[in-house]
XYZ file of C-alpha atoms in Angstrom:
464
model
C 0.000 0.000 0.000
C 1.206 3.505 -0.854
C 0.201 6.401 1.399
C -0.582 9.883 0.111
C -1.861 12.066 2.925
C -4.936 10.415 4.388
C -5.628 8.384 1.239
C -3.777 5.260 0.174
C -3.136 3.483 -3.092
C -3.360 -0.309 -3.253
C -1.846 -2.447 -5.983
C -4.297 -5.128 -7.107
C -3.681 -7.984 -9.591
C -7.090 -7.473 -11.197
C -7.657 -3.708 -11.268
C -4.014 -2.625 -11.002
C -4.416 0.496 -8.832
C -7.152 1.089 -6.251
C -7.249 4.415 -4.453
C -8.969 4.493 -1.059
C -10.091 7.837 0.336
C -9.574 8.814 3.989
C -12.898 7.393 5.210
C -12.334 4.106 3.382
C -8.865 3.898 4.937
C -10.360 4.256 8.424
C -12.746 1.393 7.676
C -10.086 -0.827 6.131
C -7.814 -0.297 9.141
C -10.506 -1.456 11.577
C -10.250 -4.914 13.137
C -13.751 -5.732 11.876
C -12.658 -5.217 8.282
C -9.186 -6.748 8.620
C -10.926 -10.021 9.554
C -11.914 -10.322 5.883
C -8.262 -10.976 4.999
C -8.720 -14.404 6.559
C -11.998 -15.452 4.953
C -11.503 -17.074 1.578
C -13.735 -15.711 -1.139
C -14.618 -19.153 -2.487
C -14.769 -21.082 0.737
C -13.174 -24.480 0.135
C -12.635 -24.152 -3.630
C -8.877 -23.811 -3.054
C -8.858 -27.550 -2.389
C -9.690 -27.973 -6.084
C -8.322 -24.779 -7.671
C -5.068 -24.081 -5.790
C -5.008 -20.441 -6.840
C -8.397 -19.727 -5.280
C -6.947 -18.409 -2.040
C -8.177 -14.861 -2.646
C -10.234 -13.372 0.147
C -13.272 -11.287 0.957
C -10.809 -8.473 1.720
C -9.486 -8.379 -1.869
C -12.987 -8.605 -3.294
C -14.338 -5.796 -1.093
C -11.585 -3.440 -2.256
C -12.445 -4.351 -5.836
C -16.152 -3.548 -5.395
C -15.224 -0.202 -3.816
C -13.008 0.530 -6.825
C -15.746 -0.341 -9.341
C -18.221 1.819 -7.426
C -15.849 4.794 -7.662
C -15.411 4.201 -11.389
C -19.145 3.841 -11.977
C -19.921 7.049 -10.092
C -17.264 8.965 -12.015
C -18.815 7.825 -15.309
C -22.327 8.709 -14.141
C -21.093 12.116 -12.943
C -19.450 12.806 -16.287
C -22.675 11.858 -18.067
C -24.666 14.220 -15.837
C -26.766 11.315 -14.564
C -26.287 12.180 -10.880
C -27.965 15.575 -10.960
C -30.956 14.335 -8.982
C -28.969 12.230 -6.514
C -28.126 13.353 -2.974
C -24.344 14.053 -2.811
C -24.209 12.108 0.471
C -25.496 9.017 -1.363
C -22.631 9.368 -3.823
C -20.170 9.135 -0.928
C -21.959 6.287 0.814
C -22.335 3.937 -2.160
C -18.607 3.110 -2.536
C -18.456 2.548 1.233
C -21.444 0.203 0.984
C -19.537 -1.685 -1.716
C -16.526 -1.852 0.565
C -18.631 -3.161 3.462
C -21.125 -5.372 1.625
C -19.419 -8.609 2.797
C -18.479 -7.439 6.305
C -20.810 -10.002 7.909
C -19.529 -13.109 6.137
C -19.123 -16.335 8.067
C -15.971 -18.481 7.910
C -15.596 -20.101 4.484
C -18.076 -17.605 3.046
C -21.485 -18.934 1.929
C -21.257 -22.582 3.013
C -22.999 -22.402 6.405
C -25.744 -20.207 4.927
C -26.981 -23.394 3.259
C -27.904 -24.860 6.645
C -31.579 -24.984 7.558
C -33.087 -21.606 8.429
C -32.827 -20.937 12.140
C -29.610 -22.898 12.640
C -27.456 -19.774 12.263
C -28.108 -16.134 13.270
C -28.983 -15.129 9.679
C -27.291 -14.681 6.316
C -24.247 -12.438 6.073
C -26.311 -9.449 4.948
C -28.754 -9.841 7.831
C -25.964 -9.724 10.407
C -23.986 -6.927 8.718
C -25.403 -4.449 11.240
C -23.423 -6.111 14.041
C -20.188 -5.173 12.283
C -21.362 -1.722 11.232
C -21.850 -1.061 14.958
C -18.128 -1.623 15.544
C -16.883 1.660 17.063
C -14.191 2.235 14.424
C -16.485 1.466 11.505
C -19.406 3.416 12.955
C -17.249 6.497 13.608
C -15.918 6.434 10.049
C -19.417 6.220 8.551
C -20.816 8.887 10.872
C -18.129 11.257 9.617
C -19.977 11.148 6.288
C -23.521 11.292 7.691
C -24.983 10.946 11.169
C -27.201 8.139 9.907
C -24.430 6.687 7.763
C -24.394 3.207 9.387
C -28.155 2.773 8.982
C -28.063 3.927 5.368
C -25.166 1.616 4.568
C -26.985 -1.325 6.122
C -30.088 -0.588 4.040
C -27.975 -0.504 0.872
C -26.288 -3.800 1.750
C -29.617 -5.498 2.455
C -31.246 -4.145 -0.717
C -33.749 -2.102 1.299
C -32.616 1.439 0.492
C -34.669 4.058 -1.335
C -31.469 5.442 -2.837
C -31.490 5.853 -6.634
C -28.079 4.155 -6.540
C -29.303 1.014 -4.736
C -28.823 -0.982 -7.944
C -25.065 -0.476 -7.844
C -24.847 -2.290 -4.490
C -27.588 -4.913 -4.759
C -29.474 -5.757 -7.931
C -29.365 -7.489 -11.305
C -26.320 -5.502 -12.404
C -24.667 -4.752 -9.077
C -20.920 -4.223 -9.045
C -20.437 -7.154 -6.662
C -21.326 -9.621 -9.465
C -18.959 -8.018 -11.943
C -16.130 -8.067 -9.429
C -16.521 -11.574 -8.056
C -16.886 -13.167 -11.492
C -13.727 -11.473 -12.730
C -11.726 -12.130 -9.553
C -12.856 -15.720 -9.116
C -12.049 -16.571 -12.741
C -8.640 -14.915 -12.469
C -7.573 -16.755 -9.331
C -9.066 -20.095 -10.364
C -7.265 -19.857 -13.696
C -10.403 -20.400 -15.793
C -11.724 -18.337 -18.733
C -15.414 -18.599 -17.859
C -15.937 -15.504 -15.705
C -14.637 -12.860 -18.073
C -16.926 -9.825 -18.266
C -16.774 -6.752 -20.534
C -16.419 -4.449 -17.547
C -15.783 -1.197 -19.411
C -18.777 -1.704 -21.698
C -21.055 -2.332 -18.740
C -19.788 0.610 -16.685
C -20.037 3.036 -19.596
C -23.575 1.801 -20.284
C -24.821 2.753 -16.802
C -27.156 5.665 -16.295
C -29.852 6.886 -13.885
C -33.399 7.296 -15.154
C -36.928 7.724 -13.864
C -38.693 4.370 -13.665
C -41.881 4.447 -15.767
C -43.757 2.216 -13.297
C -42.801 3.956 -10.021
C -41.643 7.440 -10.982
C -38.518 6.966 -8.845
C -34.931 7.403 -9.986
C -33.090 4.112 -10.493
C -29.883 2.816 -11.999
C -30.434 1.648 -15.575
C -28.389 0.307 -18.463
C -28.318 1.789 -21.944
C -29.413 -0.493 -24.762
C -25.843 -0.632 -26.089
C -24.782 -2.446 -22.911
C -27.361 -5.233 -23.074
C -25.100 -7.666 -24.947
C -22.424 -7.215 -22.266
C -25.069 -7.795 -19.585
C -26.141 -11.011 -21.289
C -22.514 -12.189 -21.383
C -22.263 -11.474 -17.632
C -25.268 -13.712 -16.981
C -23.770 -16.500 -19.078
C -20.415 -16.091 -17.331
C -22.240 -16.563 -14.034
C -23.805 -19.792 -15.319
C -20.417 -21.071 -16.492
C -18.780 -20.310 -13.148
C -21.500 -22.156 -11.251
C -21.290 -25.141 -13.549
C -17.496 -25.391 -13.638
C -16.232 -23.858 -10.392
C -18.764 -23.148 -7.646
C -20.602 -26.459 -8.154
C -17.587 -28.563 -9.168
C -18.080 -31.997 -7.623
C -15.005 -31.821 -5.381
C -15.848 -28.282 -4.243
C -19.283 -29.548 -3.279
C -17.753 -32.588 -1.544
C -15.639 -30.316 0.656
C -18.612 -28.029 1.261
C -20.965 -30.799 2.398
C -18.300 -32.123 4.755
C -17.751 -28.662 6.256
C -21.505 -28.160 6.677
C -21.791 -31.576 8.351
C -18.991 -30.627 10.755
C -20.707 -27.369 11.727
C -24.201 -28.876 11.960
C -22.988 -31.791 14.090
C -21.007 -29.470 16.361
C -24.077 -27.265 16.835
C -26.282 -30.259 17.646
C -23.700 -31.758 20.012
C -23.247 -28.558 21.979
C -19.645 -28.135 20.825
C -20.504 -24.820 19.191
C -23.102 -22.086 19.728
C -24.660 -20.372 16.678
C -23.317 -16.942 17.668
C -19.794 -18.353 17.784
C -19.920 -18.582 14.004
C -20.170 -14.797 13.793
C -16.967 -12.797 13.545
C -14.548 -15.698 13.215
C -12.069 -16.396 10.447
C -11.713 -19.649 8.494
C -8.835 -21.026 10.510
C -10.101 -19.685 13.845
C -13.320 -21.665 13.462
C -11.547 -24.877 12.457
C -9.165 -24.479 15.409
C -12.088 -23.911 17.801
C -13.942 -26.956 16.488
C -10.852 -29.143 16.582
C -9.824 -28.115 20.090
C -13.315 -28.532 21.570
C -13.899 -31.841 19.814
C -10.525 -33.106 20.983
C -11.235 -32.102 24.581
C -14.683 -33.719 24.530
C -13.460 -36.862 22.743
C -10.730 -37.262 25.335
C -13.138 -36.604 28.170
C -14.879 -39.983 28.278
C -13.498 -40.477 31.779
C -12.837 -36.879 32.762
C -16.339 -35.652 31.991
C -15.303 -32.898 29.547
C -18.257 -30.732 28.619
C -19.431 -28.667 25.696
C -20.588 -25.065 25.714
C -22.567 -23.852 28.697
C -21.419 -26.811 30.777
C -23.554 -29.218 28.729
C -21.964 -32.657 28.423
C -20.756 -33.361 24.882
C -21.107 -36.903 23.557
C -17.495 -38.112 23.245
C -18.385 -40.453 20.371
C -19.856 -37.586 18.351
C -16.941 -35.344 19.347
C -14.500 -37.959 18.069
C -16.372 -38.038 14.769
C -16.216 -34.219 14.459
C -12.515 -34.318 15.250
C -11.869 -36.876 12.489
C -13.858 -34.860 9.980
C -12.045 -31.609 10.774
C -8.682 -33.288 10.315
C -9.863 -34.993 7.139
C -10.981 -31.638 5.729
C -7.597 -30.098 6.545
C -5.887 -33.008 4.762
C -8.257 -32.904 1.765
C -9.591 -36.361 2.514
C -12.999 -35.678 1.000
C -16.220 -37.620 0.447
C -16.395 -39.449 -2.894
C -19.204 -39.594 -5.412
C -21.361 -42.696 -5.186
C -23.900 -41.472 -7.724
C -24.806 -38.250 -9.484
C -27.721 -37.103 -11.607
C -28.024 -33.865 -13.552
C -31.297 -32.132 -12.697
C -32.299 -32.211 -16.365
C -32.256 -36.049 -16.194
C -35.013 -36.329 -13.593
C -37.530 -37.262 -16.302
C -39.395 -33.992 -15.995
C -40.301 -34.657 -12.357
C -39.107 -32.227 -9.733
C -37.031 -33.491 -6.849
C -38.754 -33.535 -3.472
C -38.595 -30.264 -1.568
C -37.021 -32.079 1.379
C -33.794 -32.282 -0.658
C -33.394 -28.514 -0.821
C -31.363 -27.201 2.081
C -30.255 -29.180 5.096
C -33.573 -30.247 6.590
C -34.043 -32.674 9.514
C -35.699 -35.158 7.135
C -32.726 -35.006 4.781
C -30.388 -35.660 7.725
C -32.422 -38.741 8.708
C -32.299 -39.996 5.115
C -28.527 -39.557 5.074
C -28.170 -41.510 8.321
C -30.278 -44.325 6.875
C -28.268 -44.323 3.639
C -25.018 -44.563 5.613
C -26.438 -47.585 7.431
C -27.595 -49.236 4.193
C -24.195 -48.677 2.587
C -22.269 -50.034 5.571
C -20.776 -46.669 6.582
C -20.403 -45.072 9.997
C -23.065 -42.533 11.051
C -22.573 -39.340 9.074
C -20.860 -41.190 6.228
C -23.447 -40.355 3.539
C -24.146 -36.898 2.114
C -26.914 -35.822 -0.261
C -26.149 -32.624 -2.148
C -28.508 -30.715 -4.426
C -27.312 -27.069 -4.481
C -29.857 -24.420 -5.268
C -29.609 -21.053 -7.036
C -33.047 -20.562 -8.521
C -32.424 -16.887 -9.279
C -29.232 -17.505 -11.235
C -30.537 -15.476 -14.183
C -32.984 -13.268 -12.320
C -33.441 -9.886 -13.961
C -35.196 -6.789 -12.709
C -33.639 -3.683 -14.187
C -34.394 -0.691 -16.342
C -33.123 -0.376 -19.901
C -33.097 2.894 -21.819
C -33.619 2.104 -25.478
C -31.964 4.032 -28.273
C -35.323 5.688 -28.905
C -35.179 7.160 -25.407
C -37.959 4.952 -24.096
C -37.307 3.311 -20.718
C -38.560 -0.239 -20.124
C -38.290 -2.627 -17.191
C -36.842 -6.036 -18.078
C -38.026 -8.821 -15.798
C -37.145 -12.492 -15.295
C -38.468 -13.501 -18.722
C -36.111 -11.158 -20.547
C -37.323 -9.097 -23.500
C -37.969 -10.409 -27.014
C -35.548 -8.852 -29.465
C -33.421 -7.343 -26.701
C -32.141 -9.969 -24.247
C -33.012 -13.622 -24.752
C -30.793 -15.589 -22.367
C -33.303 -15.526 -19.467
C -35.834 -17.257 -21.731
C -33.724 -20.419 -21.621
C -32.658 -19.853 -18.016
C -34.462 -22.907 -16.626
C -32.785 -25.228 -19.144
C -29.346 -23.862 -18.308
C -30.057 -24.066 -14.583
C -31.177 -27.691 -14.865
C -27.945 -28.463 -16.723
C -25.696 -26.837 -14.096
C -27.506 -28.286 -11.085
C -26.475 -31.801 -10.082
C -27.852 -34.128 -7.418
C -25.023 -36.099 -5.837
C -24.715 -38.804 -3.221
C -21.300 -38.667 -1.567
C -19.850 -41.242 0.802
C -17.041 -40.937 3.320
C -15.170 -43.784 4.979
C -15.280 -46.024 1.944
C -16.039 -45.592 -1.741
C -19.445 -46.914 -2.799
C -21.249 -47.140 -6.122
C -24.996 -46.605 -6.185
C -27.308 -47.153 -9.140
C -28.366 -43.781 -10.525
C -31.920 -44.994 -11.034
C -32.183 -45.739 -7.308
C -31.036 -42.213 -6.464
C -33.492 -40.746 -8.977
C -36.358 -42.764 -7.485
C -35.490 -41.577 -3.976
C -35.104 -37.949 -5.024
C -38.508 -37.811 -6.698
C -40.489 -38.835 -3.625
C -42.345 -36.319 -1.528
C -41.634 -35.898 2.166
C -44.583 -37.988 3.353
C -43.568 -40.946 1.183
C -39.979 -40.736 2.396
C -41.178 -40.611 6.016
C -43.179 -43.810 5.486
C -40.176 -45.586 3.970
C -37.981 -44.480 6.876
C -40.517 -45.951 9.300
C -40.316 -49.308 7.530
C -37.447 -51.715 7.081
C -37.476 -51.354 3.299
C -34.174 -49.936 1.956
C -34.289 -46.341 0.700
C -32.214 -47.327 -2.317
C -34.381 -50.340 -3.044
C -37.231 -50.702 -5.515
C -40.944 -50.476 -4.940
C -41.444 -46.710 -4.653
C -45.051 -45.705 -5.172
């Protein structure tokens, strides 16, 4: 970093030079923000793509930089005439802080069943904005700066510039696709950044009368390429089978530790990747070794030493990249037109019981089977304004717009191609007939409950 008065210049491998103003420097120097240096942007993807060790810290600086560039272009175009000058100062800071609430290993634990964790990273951002150093920096811009930043982060602001922070064309997407592709060493996430930034404007929405960020018609092709880049990154990187194997193991570790009293939900908040693994390993080791000594979990509650031993083994296996292996996998498009049961989405109690039963049927220890069916139903979601060459402003929704942007019209087909249902096993490689997995996946919750209550194998025949 190079200092120049109160501002600093940062050298970045993606954007070359990023200049942080004095307020941004105060935020970056806070302990709350420095924590992001130790949270990997792509969670456990570095176990598959060795270069993917970039962090939420790098990414946040990049979003701040893109916000500054976007505002400069809008200012030059005269598009900010009706925008509060304070909003112009707050938006780059919202970009800088948009990931301040992230959990260790980024999004992974957010896939756990609702209620298991304090909330998603945006919902808990306010806890970090209340940090004295961060709050003081934001209040130097506006007395209600922290509240306005939180609203921008959560997509709840009335600001005309909300779309730059959270929306169909927010700067976060542009930045993470470019950065993730760069550090993973893949060509899929490349985005025509300049074309998109120079196509931004602010217009009055025809349906609400409010000012909103919009894209000029000349930028629509670049927007469509961004959406396709996102699809390619999900298919090839974010949902790579080994990335998902590591992710399901990590989620199982956290969920089991929560259930066993080795970890409290609030202890997930504010920790780094390694700090959480160290905490889990040390507590599991103490409880596993406490069969005779009576070691306890959090709050003095006795932790089951057998479960603690299992958590300890899993943590060490994750560190050593000893991951679950695929027993069967089915692309969503191959489910014969029938949707998978809703119980498969997320980490529900029923899904956990099914996994325990599958482990038993396959001769594995408890916790040795993992069902994974990642979900991103709004992968191609659109809701933005486009100013046509004629001057007319239209709102483009999820279906796209005939003759203007067609990719969303085939969104479901692309999504069903990227999404894969997998059965992983740990503690021994198994092979499972794909048709048996398909049959299980297509049952509703009530039918699965009945099969669990019987002695009939889940991977057997006879589903009705």
